[in-house]
PDB file of C-alpha atoms in Angstrom:
ATOM      1  CA  ASP X   1       0.004  -0.155   0.129  1.00  0.00           C
ATOM      2  CA  THR X   2       1.711   2.873  -0.741  1.00  0.00           C
ATOM      3  CA  GLU X   3      -1.327   5.548  -1.210  1.00  0.00           C
ATOM      4  CA  VAL X   4      -1.601   8.617   1.025  1.00  0.00           C
ATOM      5  CA  THR X   5      -5.771   8.934   1.073  1.00  0.00           C
ATOM      6  CA  GLN X   6      -7.199  11.958   2.379  1.00  0.00           C
ATOM      7  CA  THR X   7     -10.781  12.809   3.152  1.00  0.00           C
ATOM      8  CA  PRO X   8     -13.013  14.997   2.202  1.00  0.00           C
ATOM      9  CA  LYS X   9     -11.783  15.607  -1.540  1.00  0.00           C
ATOM     10  CA  HIS X  10     -14.005  19.027  -1.651  1.00  0.00           C
ATOM     11  CA  LEU X  11     -15.008  21.077   1.372  1.00  0.00           C
ATOM     12  CA  VAL X  12     -17.100  24.438   1.386  1.00  0.00           C
ATOM     13  CA  MET X  13     -17.082  25.972   4.855  1.00  0.00           C
ATOM     14  CA  GLY X  14     -18.311  29.240   6.339  1.00  0.00           C
ATOM     15  CA  MET X  15     -16.128  31.592   8.182  1.00  0.00           C
ATOM     16  CA  THR X  16     -17.845  30.624  11.257  1.00  0.00           C
ATOM     17  CA  ASN X  17     -17.820  26.674  10.760  1.00  0.00           C
ATOM     18  CA  LYS X  18     -15.505  24.069  12.367  1.00  0.00           C
ATOM     19  CA  LYS X  19     -14.593  21.415  10.100  1.00  0.00           C
ATOM     20  CA  SER X  20     -11.514  19.061  10.131  1.00  0.00           C
ATOM     21  CA  LEU X  21      -9.435  17.495   7.141  1.00  0.00           C
ATOM     22  CA  LYS X  22      -8.204  13.820   7.463  1.00  0.00           C
ATOM     23  CA  CYS X  23      -5.065  11.920   6.190  1.00  0.00           C
ATOM     24  CA  GLU X  24      -4.365   8.452   6.422  1.00  0.00           C
ATOM     25  CA  GLN X  25      -1.150   6.103   5.547  1.00  0.00           C
ATOM     26  CA  HIS X  26      -0.072   2.698   5.905  1.00  0.00           C
ATOM     27  CA  MET X  27       3.339   2.804   4.634  1.00  0.00           C
ATOM     28  CA  GLY X  28       4.730   2.923   8.340  1.00  0.00           C
ATOM     29  CA  HIS X  29       6.308   6.383   7.673  1.00  0.00           C
ATOM     30  CA  ARG X  30       6.573   8.228  10.818  1.00  0.00           C
ATOM     31  CA  ALA X  31       6.871  11.656   9.095  1.00  0.00           C
ATOM     32  CA  MET X  32       3.326  13.574   8.316  1.00  0.00           C
ATOM     33  CA  TYR X  33       3.352  17.017   6.514  1.00  0.00           C
ATOM     34  CA  TRP X  34       0.293  19.410   5.688  1.00  0.00           C
ATOM     35  CA  TYR X  35       1.176  21.586   2.554  1.00  0.00           C
ATOM     36  CA  LYS X  36      -1.241  24.373   1.356  1.00  0.00           C
ATOM     37  CA  GLN X  37      -1.123  25.081  -2.393  1.00  0.00           C
ATOM     38  CA  LYS X  38      -2.889  28.060  -4.035  1.00  0.00           C
ATOM     39  CA  ALA X  39      -3.613  28.178  -7.840  1.00  0.00           C
ATOM     40  CA  LYS X  40      -0.514  28.339  -9.809  1.00  0.00           C
ATOM     41  CA  LYS X  41       1.649  28.551  -6.933  1.00  0.00           C
ATOM     42  CA  PRO X  42       4.214  25.896  -5.433  1.00  0.00           C
ATOM     43  CA  PRO X  43       2.834  24.038  -2.171  1.00  0.00           C
ATOM     44  CA  GLU X  44       3.749  25.584   0.925  1.00  0.00           C
ATOM     45  CA  LEU X  45       4.828  23.936   4.072  1.00  0.00           C
ATOM     46  CA  MET X  46       2.495  24.343   6.935  1.00  0.00           C
ATOM     47  CA  PHE X  47       3.211  21.408   9.778  1.00  0.00           C
ATOM     48  CA  VAL X  48       5.833  18.506  10.096  1.00  0.00           C
ATOM     49  CA  TYR X  49       5.178  15.618  12.654  1.00  0.00           C
ATOM     50  CA  SER X  50       7.955  13.360  13.372  1.00  0.00           C
ATOM     51  CA  TYR X  51       7.500  10.234  15.467  1.00  0.00           C
ATOM     52  CA  GLU X  52       4.069  12.001  16.402  1.00  0.00           C
ATOM     53  CA  LYS X  53       5.729  14.803  17.693  1.00  0.00           C
ATOM     54  CA  LEU X  54       5.149  18.467  15.695  1.00  0.00           C
ATOM     55  CA  SER X  55       8.302  19.402  15.136  1.00  0.00           C
ATOM     56  CA  ILE X  56       7.784  22.088  12.446  1.00  0.00           C
ATOM     57  CA  ASN X  57       5.034  24.788  12.419  1.00  0.00           C
ATOM     58  CA  GLU X  58       5.774  27.581   9.583  1.00  0.00           C
ATOM     59  CA  SER X  59       3.965  30.221  11.170  1.00  0.00           C
ATOM     60  CA  VAL X  60       0.685  29.082  10.818  1.00  0.00           C
ATOM     61  CA  PRO X  61      -2.346  31.050  12.000  1.00  0.00           C
ATOM     62  CA  SER X  62      -3.998  29.486  15.156  1.00  0.00           C
ATOM     63  CA  ARG X  63      -7.223  28.846  13.091  1.00  0.00           C
ATOM     64  CA  PHE X  64      -5.298  25.996  11.696  1.00  0.00           C
ATOM     65  CA  SER X  65      -4.648  23.005  14.330  1.00  0.00           C
ATOM     66  CA  PRO X  66      -2.637  20.003  13.412  1.00  0.00           C
ATOM     67  CA  GLU X  67      -3.524  16.798  15.165  1.00  0.00           C
ATOM     68  CA  CYS X  68      -1.436  13.302  15.011  1.00  0.00           C
ATOM     69  CA  PRO X  69      -3.521  10.744  16.764  1.00  0.00           C
ATOM     70  CA  ASN X  70      -1.350   7.864  16.008  1.00  0.00           C
ATOM     71  CA  SER X  71       1.512   7.215  13.243  1.00  0.00           C
ATOM     72  CA  SER X  72      -1.300   6.314  10.791  1.00  0.00           C
ATOM     73  CA  LEU X  73      -3.291   9.508  11.035  1.00  0.00           C
ATOM     74  CA  LEU X  74      -2.776  13.211  10.609  1.00  0.00           C
ATOM     75  CA  ASN X  75      -5.753  15.977  11.000  1.00  0.00           C
ATOM     76  CA  LEU X  76      -6.102  19.449  10.343  1.00  0.00           C
ATOM     77  CA  HIS X  77      -8.805  21.144  12.568  1.00  0.00           C
ATOM     78  CA  LEU X  78      -9.902  24.228  10.960  1.00  0.00           C
ATOM     79  CA  HIS X  79     -12.153  27.245  12.645  1.00  0.00           C
ATOM     80  CA  ALA X  80     -12.876  30.568  12.011  1.00  0.00           C
ATOM     81  CA  LEU X  81     -11.488  30.487   8.498  1.00  0.00           C
ATOM     82  CA  GLN X  82     -10.711  33.506   6.296  1.00  0.00           C
ATOM     83  CA  PRO X  83     -11.854  33.390   2.405  1.00  0.00           C
ATOM     84  CA  GLU X  84      -7.601  33.652   1.734  1.00  0.00           C
ATOM     85  CA  ASP X  85      -7.237  30.372   3.203  1.00  0.00           C
ATOM     86  CA  SER X  86      -9.531  28.649  -0.074  1.00  0.00           C
ATOM     87  CA  ALA X  87      -6.599  26.302  -1.510  1.00  0.00           C
ATOM     88  CA  LEU X  88      -5.769  22.779  -1.987  1.00  0.00           C
ATOM     89  CA  TYR X  89      -4.413  21.313   1.378  1.00  0.00           C
ATOM     90  CA  LEU X  90      -2.302  18.264   0.888  1.00  0.00           C
ATOM     91  CA  CYS X  91      -0.840  15.811   3.091  1.00  0.00           C
ATOM     92  CA  ALA X  92       2.306  13.868   2.797  1.00  0.00           C
ATOM     93  CA  SER X  93       4.303  10.913   4.337  1.00  0.00           C
ATOM     94  CA  SER X  94       7.501  10.040   4.418  1.00  0.00           C
ATOM     95  CA  GLN X  95      10.658   8.083   6.112  1.00  0.00           C
ATOM     96  CA  VAL X  96      11.751  10.657   9.099  1.00  0.00           C
ATOM     97  CA  ARG X  97      15.208  11.181   7.503  1.00  0.00           C
ATOM     98  CA  LEU X  98      16.397   8.562   4.791  1.00  0.00           C
ATOM     99  CA  SER X  99      17.659   9.212   1.548  1.00  0.00           C
ATOM    100  CA  PRO X 100      16.357  10.144  -0.972  1.00  0.00           C
ATOM    101  CA  GLY X 101      13.666  11.201   1.113  1.00  0.00           C
ATOM    102  CA  GLU X 102      10.567  11.207  -1.296  1.00  0.00           C
ATOM    103  CA  LEU X 103       7.675  12.391   0.138  1.00  0.00           C
ATOM    104  CA  PHE X 104       4.266  10.459  -1.063  1.00  0.00           C
ATOM    105  CA  PHE X 105       1.283  12.980  -1.470  1.00  0.00           C
ATOM    106  CA  GLY X 106      -2.535  12.543  -0.900  1.00  0.00           C
ATOM    107  CA  GLU X 107      -4.691  13.890  -3.837  1.00  0.00           C
ATOM    108  CA  GLY X 108      -5.618  16.778  -1.440  1.00  0.00           C
ATOM    109  CA  SER X 109      -8.410  18.252  -0.034  1.00  0.00           C
ATOM    110  CA  ARG X 110     -10.007  21.651  -1.905  1.00  0.00           C
ATOM    111  CA  LEU X 111     -11.162  23.536   0.614  1.00  0.00           C
ATOM    112  CA  THR X 112     -13.411  26.669  -0.320  1.00  0.00           C
ATOM    113  CA  VAL X 113     -14.202  29.186   2.642  1.00  0.00           C
ATOM    114  CA  LEU X 114     -17.338  31.212   1.624  1.00  0.00           C
TER     115      LEU X 114
ATOM    116  CA  ASP O   1      12.542  35.424  -0.983  1.00  0.00           C
ATOM    117  CA  GLN O   2      11.813  32.384  -3.249  1.00  0.00           C
ATOM    118  CA  GLN O   3      14.867  29.575  -2.700  1.00  0.00           C
ATOM    119  CA  VAL O   4      13.917  27.569  -5.392  1.00  0.00           C
ATOM    120  CA  LYS O   5      12.847  29.063  -8.434  1.00  0.00           C
ATOM    121  CA  GLN O   6      11.466  27.496 -11.783  1.00  0.00           C
ATOM    122  CA  ASN O   7      11.672  30.676 -14.297  1.00  0.00           C
ATOM    123  CA  SER O   8       9.722  28.788 -17.171  1.00  0.00           C
ATOM    124  CA  PRO O   9       6.105  28.759 -16.291  1.00  0.00           C
ATOM    125  CA  SER O  10       5.407  26.509 -19.685  1.00  0.00           C
ATOM    126  CA  LEU O  11       7.023  24.413 -22.464  1.00  0.00           C
ATOM    127  CA  SER O  12       5.755  23.110 -25.433  1.00  0.00           C
ATOM    128  CA  VAL O  13       7.208  20.179 -26.746  1.00  0.00           C
ATOM    129  CA  GLN O  14       6.667  17.651 -29.883  1.00  0.00           C
ATOM    130  CA  GLU O  15       6.577  14.271 -29.091  1.00  0.00           C
ATOM    131  CA  GLY O  16       9.673  12.294 -29.409  1.00  0.00           C
ATOM    132  CA  ARG O  17      11.844  15.400 -28.934  1.00  0.00           C
ATOM    133  CA  ILE O  18      13.660  16.162 -25.636  1.00  0.00           C
ATOM    134  CA  SER O  19      11.966  18.389 -22.886  1.00  0.00           C
ATOM    135  CA  ILE O  20      14.238  20.265 -20.682  1.00  0.00           C
ATOM    136  CA  LEU O  21      13.258  21.723 -17.433  1.00  0.00           C
ATOM    137  CA  ASN O  22      15.215  24.151 -15.432  1.00  0.00           C
ATOM    138  CA  CYS O  23      15.425  24.918 -11.597  1.00  0.00           C
ATOM    139  CA  ASP O  24      17.703  27.295  -9.808  1.00  0.00           C
ATOM    140  CA  TYR O  25      18.225  27.567  -6.049  1.00  0.00           C
ATOM    141  CA  THR O  26      19.987  29.873  -3.866  1.00  0.00           C
ATOM    142  CA  ASN O  27      20.304  28.176  -0.476  1.00  0.00           C
ATOM    143  CA  SER O  28      23.733  26.266  -0.459  1.00  0.00           C
ATOM    144  CA  MET O  29      22.252  24.236   2.451  1.00  0.00           C
ATOM    145  CA  PHE O  30      20.328  22.206  -0.024  1.00  0.00           C
ATOM    146  CA  ASP O  31      21.622  18.502   0.248  1.00  0.00           C
ATOM    147  CA  TYR O  32      18.879  16.397  -2.023  1.00  0.00           C
ATOM    148  CA  PHE O  33      17.015  17.892  -5.031  1.00  0.00           C
ATOM    149  CA  LEU O  34      13.746  16.209  -6.201  1.00  0.00           C
ATOM    150  CA  TRP O  35      11.693  16.536  -9.237  1.00  0.00           C
ATOM    151  CA  TYR O  36       7.582  16.061  -8.811  1.00  0.00           C
ATOM    152  CA  LYS O  37       4.978  15.797 -11.306  1.00  0.00           C
ATOM    153  CA  LYS O  38       1.523  16.851 -11.090  1.00  0.00           C
ATOM    154  CA  TYR O  39      -1.631  16.260 -12.958  1.00  0.00           C
ATOM    155  CA  PRO O  40      -4.944  18.241 -12.416  1.00  0.00           C
ATOM    156  CA  ALA O  41      -7.020  16.956  -9.268  1.00  0.00           C
ATOM    157  CA  GLU O  42      -4.044  14.476  -8.332  1.00  0.00           C
ATOM    158  CA  GLY O  43      -1.276  15.222  -5.686  1.00  0.00           C
ATOM    159  CA  PRO O  44       2.106  15.758  -6.595  1.00  0.00           C
ATOM    160  CA  THR O  45       3.760  12.178  -7.420  1.00  0.00           C
ATOM    161  CA  PHE O  46       7.741  11.691  -7.091  1.00  0.00           C
ATOM    162  CA  LEU O  47       9.762  11.401 -10.275  1.00  0.00           C
ATOM    163  CA  ILE O  48      13.359  11.617  -9.696  1.00  0.00           C
ATOM    164  CA  SER O  49      16.023  12.895  -7.365  1.00  0.00           C
ATOM    165  CA  ILE O  50      19.572  13.474  -6.909  1.00  0.00           C
ATOM    166  CA  SER O  51      22.156  13.883  -4.147  1.00  0.00           C
ATOM    167  CA  SER O  52      24.248  17.151  -3.789  1.00  0.00           C
ATOM    168  CA  ILE O  53      27.248  14.997  -4.031  1.00  0.00           C
ATOM    169  CA  LYS O  54      26.314  13.780  -7.686  1.00  0.00           C
ATOM    170  CA  ASP O  55      26.353  15.580 -10.791  1.00  0.00           C
ATOM    171  CA  LYS O  56      23.918  13.412 -12.681  1.00  0.00           C
ATOM    172  CA  ASN O  57      21.103  10.766 -11.943  1.00  0.00           C
ATOM    173  CA  GLU O  58      18.923   8.460 -14.759  1.00  0.00           C
ATOM    174  CA  ASP O  59      15.989   6.570 -14.181  1.00  0.00           C
ATOM    175  CA  GLY O  60      14.529   5.786 -17.880  1.00  0.00           C
ATOM    176  CA  ARG O  61      13.944   8.529 -19.851  1.00  0.00           C
ATOM    177  CA  PHE O  62      14.617  10.896 -17.289  1.00  0.00           C
ATOM    178  CA  THR O  63      17.747  12.122 -16.266  1.00  0.00           C
ATOM    179  CA  VAL O  64      18.378  14.852 -13.670  1.00  0.00           C
ATOM    180  CA  PHE O  65      21.620  16.974 -14.065  1.00  0.00           C
ATOM    181  CA  LEU O  66      23.216  19.093 -10.928  1.00  0.00           C
ATOM    182  CA  ASN O  67      25.442  22.085 -11.329  1.00  0.00           C
ATOM    183  CA  LYS O  68      26.366  22.758  -7.776  1.00  0.00           C
ATOM    184  CA  SER O  69      28.395  25.688  -8.644  1.00  0.00           C
ATOM    185  CA  ALA O  70      25.649  27.522 -10.553  1.00  0.00           C
ATOM    186  CA  LYS O  71      23.171  25.987  -8.245  1.00  0.00           C
ATOM    187  CA  HIS O  72      21.288  24.973 -11.370  1.00  0.00           C
ATOM    188  CA  LEU O  73      19.604  21.700 -11.955  1.00  0.00           C
ATOM    189  CA  SER O  74      17.535  20.338 -14.958  1.00  0.00           C
ATOM    190  CA  LEU O  75      15.045  17.308 -15.856  1.00  0.00           C
ATOM    191  CA  HIS O  76      15.580  15.947 -19.164  1.00  0.00           C
ATOM    192  CA  ILE O  77      12.842  13.666 -20.696  1.00  0.00           C
ATOM    193  CA  VAL O  78      13.701  11.898 -23.562  1.00  0.00           C
ATOM    194  CA  PRO O  79      11.894  10.894 -25.735  1.00  0.00           C
ATOM    195  CA  SER O  80       8.959  13.279 -24.924  1.00  0.00           C
ATOM    196  CA  GLN O  81       5.691  11.444 -24.649  1.00  0.00           C
ATOM    197  CA  PRO O  82       1.894  13.049 -24.889  1.00  0.00           C
ATOM    198  CA  GLY O  83       1.205  11.362 -21.165  1.00  0.00           C
ATOM    199  CA  ASP O  84       4.317  13.258 -19.748  1.00  0.00           C
ATOM    200  CA  SER O  85       2.093  16.360 -20.047  1.00  0.00           C
ATOM    201  CA  ALA O  86       1.713  17.907 -16.468  1.00  0.00           C
ATOM    202  CA  VAL O  87       3.096  20.465 -14.034  1.00  0.00           C
ATOM    203  CA  TYR O  88       6.637  19.869 -12.911  1.00  0.00           C
ATOM    204  CA  PHE O  89       7.878  20.763  -9.628  1.00  0.00           C
ATOM    205  CA  CYS O  90      11.562  21.232  -8.427  1.00  0.00           C
ATOM    206  CA  ALA O  91      12.072  20.744  -4.778  1.00  0.00           C
ATOM    207  CA  ALA O  92      14.833  20.854  -2.382  1.00  0.00           C
ATOM    208  CA  ARG O  93      15.738  19.763   0.827  1.00  0.00           C
ATOM    209  CA  ALA O  94      18.047  21.470   3.518  1.00  0.00           C
ATOM    210  CA  ARG O  95      20.361  19.026   5.457  1.00  0.00           C
ATOM    211  CA  TYR O  96      19.278  21.172   8.399  1.00  0.00           C
ATOM    212  CA  ASN O  97      15.708  20.294   8.201  1.00  0.00           C
ATOM    213  CA  ALA O  98      13.576  18.110  10.516  1.00  0.00           C
ATOM    214  CA  GLY O  99      11.616  15.103   8.755  1.00  0.00           C
ATOM    215  CA  ASN O 100      12.052  15.510   5.061  1.00  0.00           C
ATOM    216  CA  MET O 101      10.444  19.095   4.601  1.00  0.00           C
ATOM    217  CA  LEU O 102      10.943  20.245   1.021  1.00  0.00           C
ATOM    218  CA  THR O 103      10.831  24.047  -0.609  1.00  0.00           C
ATOM    219  CA  PHE O 104       9.264  23.818  -3.826  1.00  0.00           C
ATOM    220  CA  GLY O 105       9.828  25.775  -7.205  1.00  0.00           C
ATOM    221  CA  GLY O 106       6.652  27.330  -8.750  1.00  0.00           C
ATOM    222  CA  GLY O 107       6.238  24.465 -11.327  1.00  0.00           C
ATOM    223  CA  THR O 108       6.405  24.402 -14.961  1.00  0.00           C
ATOM    224  CA  ARG O 109       3.595  23.444 -17.363  1.00  0.00           C
ATOM    225  CA  LEU O 110       4.945  20.684 -20.081  1.00  0.00           C
ATOM    226  CA  MET O 111       2.640  20.200 -22.763  1.00  0.00           C
ATOM    227  CA  VAL O 112       3.976  17.337 -25.334  1.00  0.00           C
ATOM    228  CA  LYS O 113       1.902  17.748 -28.420  1.00  0.00           C
ATOM    229  CA  PRO O 114       1.492  14.566 -30.688  1.00  0.00           C
TER     230      PRO O 114
END
C-alpha cells in the first residue's frame, strides 16, 4: 500500500464553521506533513510531524490546528477561517530522515471558504 | 524570497523530442533535489531525485543534472510522450531540516504535442 488517503476531497465551509481534514497512510512512515497550495503556486509547508510530535510549524495562524493521533493518521482542524484560506491542502508522508527522502502525497482536499 | 525558482512557467514540446525543465536555487544548505510531477486534481508524485554529491542521475527516460557551482539543476525527458504533459515541480531539502521538509519551485507546465 503506497497510498496517502485524504478526506474529504472537497469541502465548502463558512467563516464560522468548524471542520476537519483527515489524512491516512499505512506505509509505516513516521513523518507526516501538511502543505497548502494556491492556484498556480507551489505547495507551501505548514506543519511537520516526526514520530507523532509536531516538529515544524511554519508560522501558521492558530485557526489551523494540526493533530497526529497515531502514526497512521494526521488531521487538520479548521476554525474561523477566512476566504483567503481557500486552497488545496495536501497531506504527505515519508521516512523520517532517509535518502532520497521523497514525500508521498495524497490527492489533496480542496477547501473553499465562503 | 524564493529559494527554489523555476523561471519557465510553461514549455511546449513535440512528441519524441527532448524536454528540458530548469530549476535554480539559492540555498547552499540544500543536500537533496527532487522532481515531482502533478496532474490536475491529483497530488504531486515523485519522479526522480539527486543527491548534492552527484551531478547526474538517470532513470529510464528521465535524467536529472546538477550543477552545484551554478546552483542549477535540470530534468531531461527523452523521448517526450503526450502522457508526460503535466506540471513539474522542482523541490529541495536542506540538510538541517527536520524530517524531509521540502521547498518547492513554482512549477513548469509541460505540454507534449502528438
